[in-house]
Amino acid sequence: MGARDRIEVMHGVNLDQLGRRDSAVYGALTYDQLEQRIEGHARELGLRVRFFQTNDEADFIEHLHRLEGLADAIVMNPGAWTHYAWAIRDALEIAALPTVEVHLSAVEEREEWRRVSVVRDLCLATVTGKGPDGYRDALARLKEELEA
Ligand code: DQA
């Protein structure tokens, strides 16, 4: 078997609008710049990343359905879907890949409704409030898992 090093980095709704969103909460990077940062973290860790972002929940779900054989693990920031999209949770369960949930902001310190995550119990770990560096933590955790 070849190296298990293929990480699918999935971003959900409104994350393509980074750069226009409140920079005090989400930082100043645009989505493209965030991808570049993540790419750099992955390179340092010797992982291969592929990116996917959509504002359409059905596309997000279908992307999860299609991952079999194409990815070894997932880094996921579903945006607001995190807090209520049970269909995404079910699709993640079907994908059955090691996953780390990431949020740029400290969701647990914000509004009550952001404290719920429908995917959390399916994930190896959740990283919140560390901005773009949170993705490095997520990738490092998955590397550990894939090499175990
Ligand atoms: C987010 C937090 C969510 O509550 C919010 O809806 C987002 C971004 C984050 O990365 O901090 O869109 O997932």
PDB file of N, CA, C and O in Angstrom, residues 10-17 21 26 53-57 60 77-82 84 88:
ATOM      1  N   MET A  10     -12.189  20.432   3.249  1.00  0.00           N
ATOM      2  CA  MET A  10     -13.532  20.813   2.810  1.00  0.00           C
ATOM      3  C   MET A  10     -14.049  22.020   3.590  1.00  0.00           C
ATOM      4  O   MET A  10     -14.112  22.000   4.816  1.00  0.00           O
ATOM      5  N   HIS A  11     -14.407  23.053   2.844  1.00  0.00           N
ATOM      6  CA  HIS A  11     -14.984  24.251   3.448  1.00  0.00           C
ATOM      7  C   HIS A  11     -16.418  24.425   2.981  1.00  0.00           C
ATOM      8  O   HIS A  11     -16.722  24.271   1.805  1.00  0.00           O
ATOM      9  N   GLY A  12     -17.260  24.798   3.937  1.00  0.00           N
ATOM     10  CA  GLY A  12     -18.664  24.984   3.623  1.00  0.00           C
ATOM     11  C   GLY A  12     -19.055  26.430   3.416  1.00  0.00           C
ATOM     12  O   GLY A  12     -18.232  27.297   3.076  1.00  0.00           O
ATOM     13  N   VAL A  13     -20.296  26.646   3.700  1.00  0.00           N
ATOM     14  CA  VAL A  13     -21.011  27.864   3.337  1.00  0.00           C
ATOM     15  C   VAL A  13     -20.361  29.147   3.903  1.00  0.00           C
ATOM     16  O   VAL A  13     -19.958  29.181   5.060  1.00  0.00           O
ATOM     17  N   ASN A  14     -20.236  30.119   3.025  1.00  0.00           N
ATOM     18  CA  ASN A  14     -19.723  31.472   3.324  1.00  0.00           C
ATOM     19  C   ASN A  14     -18.216  31.553   3.542  1.00  0.00           C
ATOM     20  O   ASN A  14     -17.679  32.652   3.714  1.00  0.00           O
ATOM     21  N   LEU A  15     -17.534  30.430   3.542  1.00  0.00           N
ATOM     22  CA  LEU A  15     -16.087  30.527   3.767  1.00  0.00           C
ATOM     23  C   LEU A  15     -15.360  31.075   2.549  1.00  0.00           C
ATOM     24  O   LEU A  15     -14.261  31.619   2.661  1.00  0.00           O
ATOM     25  N   ASP A  16     -16.001  31.007   1.392  1.00  0.00           N
ATOM     26  CA  ASP A  16     -15.422  31.657   0.204  1.00  0.00           C
ATOM     27  C   ASP A  16     -15.433  33.187   0.354  1.00  0.00           C
ATOM     28  O   ASP A  16     -14.757  33.883  -0.406  1.00  0.00           O
ATOM     29  N   GLN A  17     -16.168  33.680   1.345  1.00  0.00           N
ATOM     30  CA  GLN A  17     -16.286  35.135   1.533  1.00  0.00           C
ATOM     31  C   GLN A  17     -15.299  35.674   2.572  1.00  0.00           C
ATOM     32  O   GLN A  17     -15.362  36.851   2.956  1.00  0.00           O
ATOM     33  N   ARG A  21     -15.596  39.050   5.522  1.00  0.00           N
ATOM     34  CA  ARG A  21     -16.283  38.803   6.786  1.00  0.00           C
ATOM     35  C   ARG A  21     -15.540  39.540   7.903  1.00  0.00           C
ATOM     36  O   ARG A  21     -14.435  40.026   7.706  1.00  0.00           O
ATOM     37  N   TYR A  26     -12.723  36.415  12.101  1.00  0.00           N
ATOM     38  CA  TYR A  26     -12.226  35.388  11.175  1.00  0.00           C
ATOM     39  C   TYR A  26     -10.829  35.665  10.628  1.00  0.00           C
ATOM     40  O   TYR A  26     -10.292  34.845   9.883  1.00  0.00           O
ATOM     41  N   GLN A  53     -14.666  23.745  -1.799  1.00  0.00           N
ATOM     42  CA  GLN A  53     -15.531  24.704  -1.087  1.00  0.00           C
ATOM     43  C   GLN A  53     -16.814  24.857  -1.874  1.00  0.00           C
ATOM     44  O   GLN A  53     -16.799  24.929  -3.110  1.00  0.00           O
ATOM     45  N   THR A  54     -17.921  24.894  -1.161  1.00  0.00           N
ATOM     46  CA  THR A  54     -19.198  25.151  -1.817  1.00  0.00           C
ATOM     47  C   THR A  54     -20.148  25.853  -0.851  1.00  0.00           C
ATOM     48  O   THR A  54     -20.001  25.745   0.371  1.00  0.00           O
ATOM     49  N   ASN A  55     -21.112  26.556  -1.443  1.00  0.00           N
ATOM     50  CA  ASN A  55     -22.182  27.154  -0.646  1.00  0.00           C
ATOM     51  C   ASN A  55     -23.474  26.353  -0.776  1.00  0.00           C
ATOM     52  O   ASN A  55     -24.524  26.777  -0.291  1.00  0.00           O
ATOM     53  N   ASP A  56     -23.378  25.211  -1.437  1.00  0.00           N
ATOM     54  CA  ASP A  56     -24.548  24.379  -1.688  1.00  0.00           C
ATOM     55  C   ASP A  56     -24.428  23.096  -0.854  1.00  0.00           C
ATOM     56  O   ASP A  56     -23.521  22.288  -1.077  1.00  0.00           O
ATOM     57  N   GLU A  57     -25.328  22.923   0.073  1.00  0.00           N
ATOM     58  CA  GLU A  57     -25.228  21.787   0.995  1.00  0.00           C
ATOM     59  C   GLU A  57     -25.246  20.451   0.251  1.00  0.00           C
ATOM     60  O   GLU A  57     -24.523  19.516   0.614  1.00  0.00           O
ATOM     61  N   PHE A  60     -21.889  19.639  -1.062  1.00  0.00           N
ATOM     62  CA  PHE A  60     -20.990  19.243   0.033  1.00  0.00           C
ATOM     63  C   PHE A  60     -21.215  17.755   0.353  1.00  0.00           C
ATOM     64  O   PHE A  60     -20.268  16.978   0.489  1.00  0.00           O
ATOM     65  N   ASN A  77     -14.254  22.297   7.662  1.00  0.00           N
ATOM     66  CA  ASN A  77     -14.855  23.462   8.318  1.00  0.00           C
ATOM     67  C   ASN A  77     -16.173  23.726   7.583  1.00  0.00           C
ATOM     68  O   ASN A  77     -16.189  24.390   6.550  1.00  0.00           O
ATOM     69  N   PRO A  78     -17.269  23.181   8.094  1.00  0.00           N
ATOM     70  CA  PRO A  78     -18.544  23.324   7.379  1.00  0.00           C
ATOM     71  C   PRO A  78     -19.214  24.696   7.537  1.00  0.00           C
ATOM     72  O   PRO A  78     -20.312  24.894   7.031  1.00  0.00           O
ATOM     73  N   GLY A  79     -18.558  25.655   8.228  1.00  0.00           N
ATOM     74  CA  GLY A  79     -19.209  26.950   8.449  1.00  0.00           C
ATOM     75  C   GLY A  79     -20.477  26.741   9.265  1.00  0.00           C
ATOM     76  O   GLY A  79     -20.533  25.865  10.131  1.00  0.00           O
ATOM     77  N   ALA A  80     -21.502  27.517   8.985  1.00  0.00           N
ATOM     78  CA  ALA A  80     -22.733  27.469   9.786  1.00  0.00           C
ATOM     79  C   ALA A  80     -23.431  26.105   9.713  1.00  0.00           C
ATOM     80  O   ALA A  80     -24.185  25.749  10.629  1.00  0.00           O
ATOM     81  N   TRP A  81     -23.179  25.333   8.661  1.00  0.00           N
ATOM     82  CA  TRP A  81     -23.791  23.985   8.589  1.00  0.00           C
ATOM     83  C   TRP A  81     -23.403  23.132   9.788  1.00  0.00           C
ATOM     84  O   TRP A  81     -24.145  22.232  10.180  1.00  0.00           O
ATOM     85  N   THR A  82     -22.224  23.407  10.333  1.00  0.00           N
ATOM     86  CA  THR A  82     -21.741  22.691  11.520  1.00  0.00           C
ATOM     87  C   THR A  82     -22.832  22.552  12.574  1.00  0.00           C
ATOM     88  O   THR A  82     -22.931  21.542  13.257  1.00  0.00           O
ATOM     89  N   TYR A  84     -26.204  22.700  12.442  1.00  0.00           N
ATOM     90  CA  TYR A  84     -27.554  22.146  12.268  1.00  0.00           C
ATOM     91  C   TYR A  84     -27.719  21.158  11.125  1.00  0.00           C
ATOM     92  O   TYR A  84     -28.792  20.552  10.988  1.00  0.00           O
ATOM     93  N   ILE A  88     -25.313  16.431   6.592  1.00  0.00           N
ATOM     94  CA  ILE A  88     -23.849  16.434   6.431  1.00  0.00           C
ATOM     95  C   ILE A  88     -23.230  15.462   7.428  1.00  0.00           C
ATOM     96  O   ILE A  88     -22.309  14.709   7.108  1.00  0.00           O
TER      97      ILE A  88
END
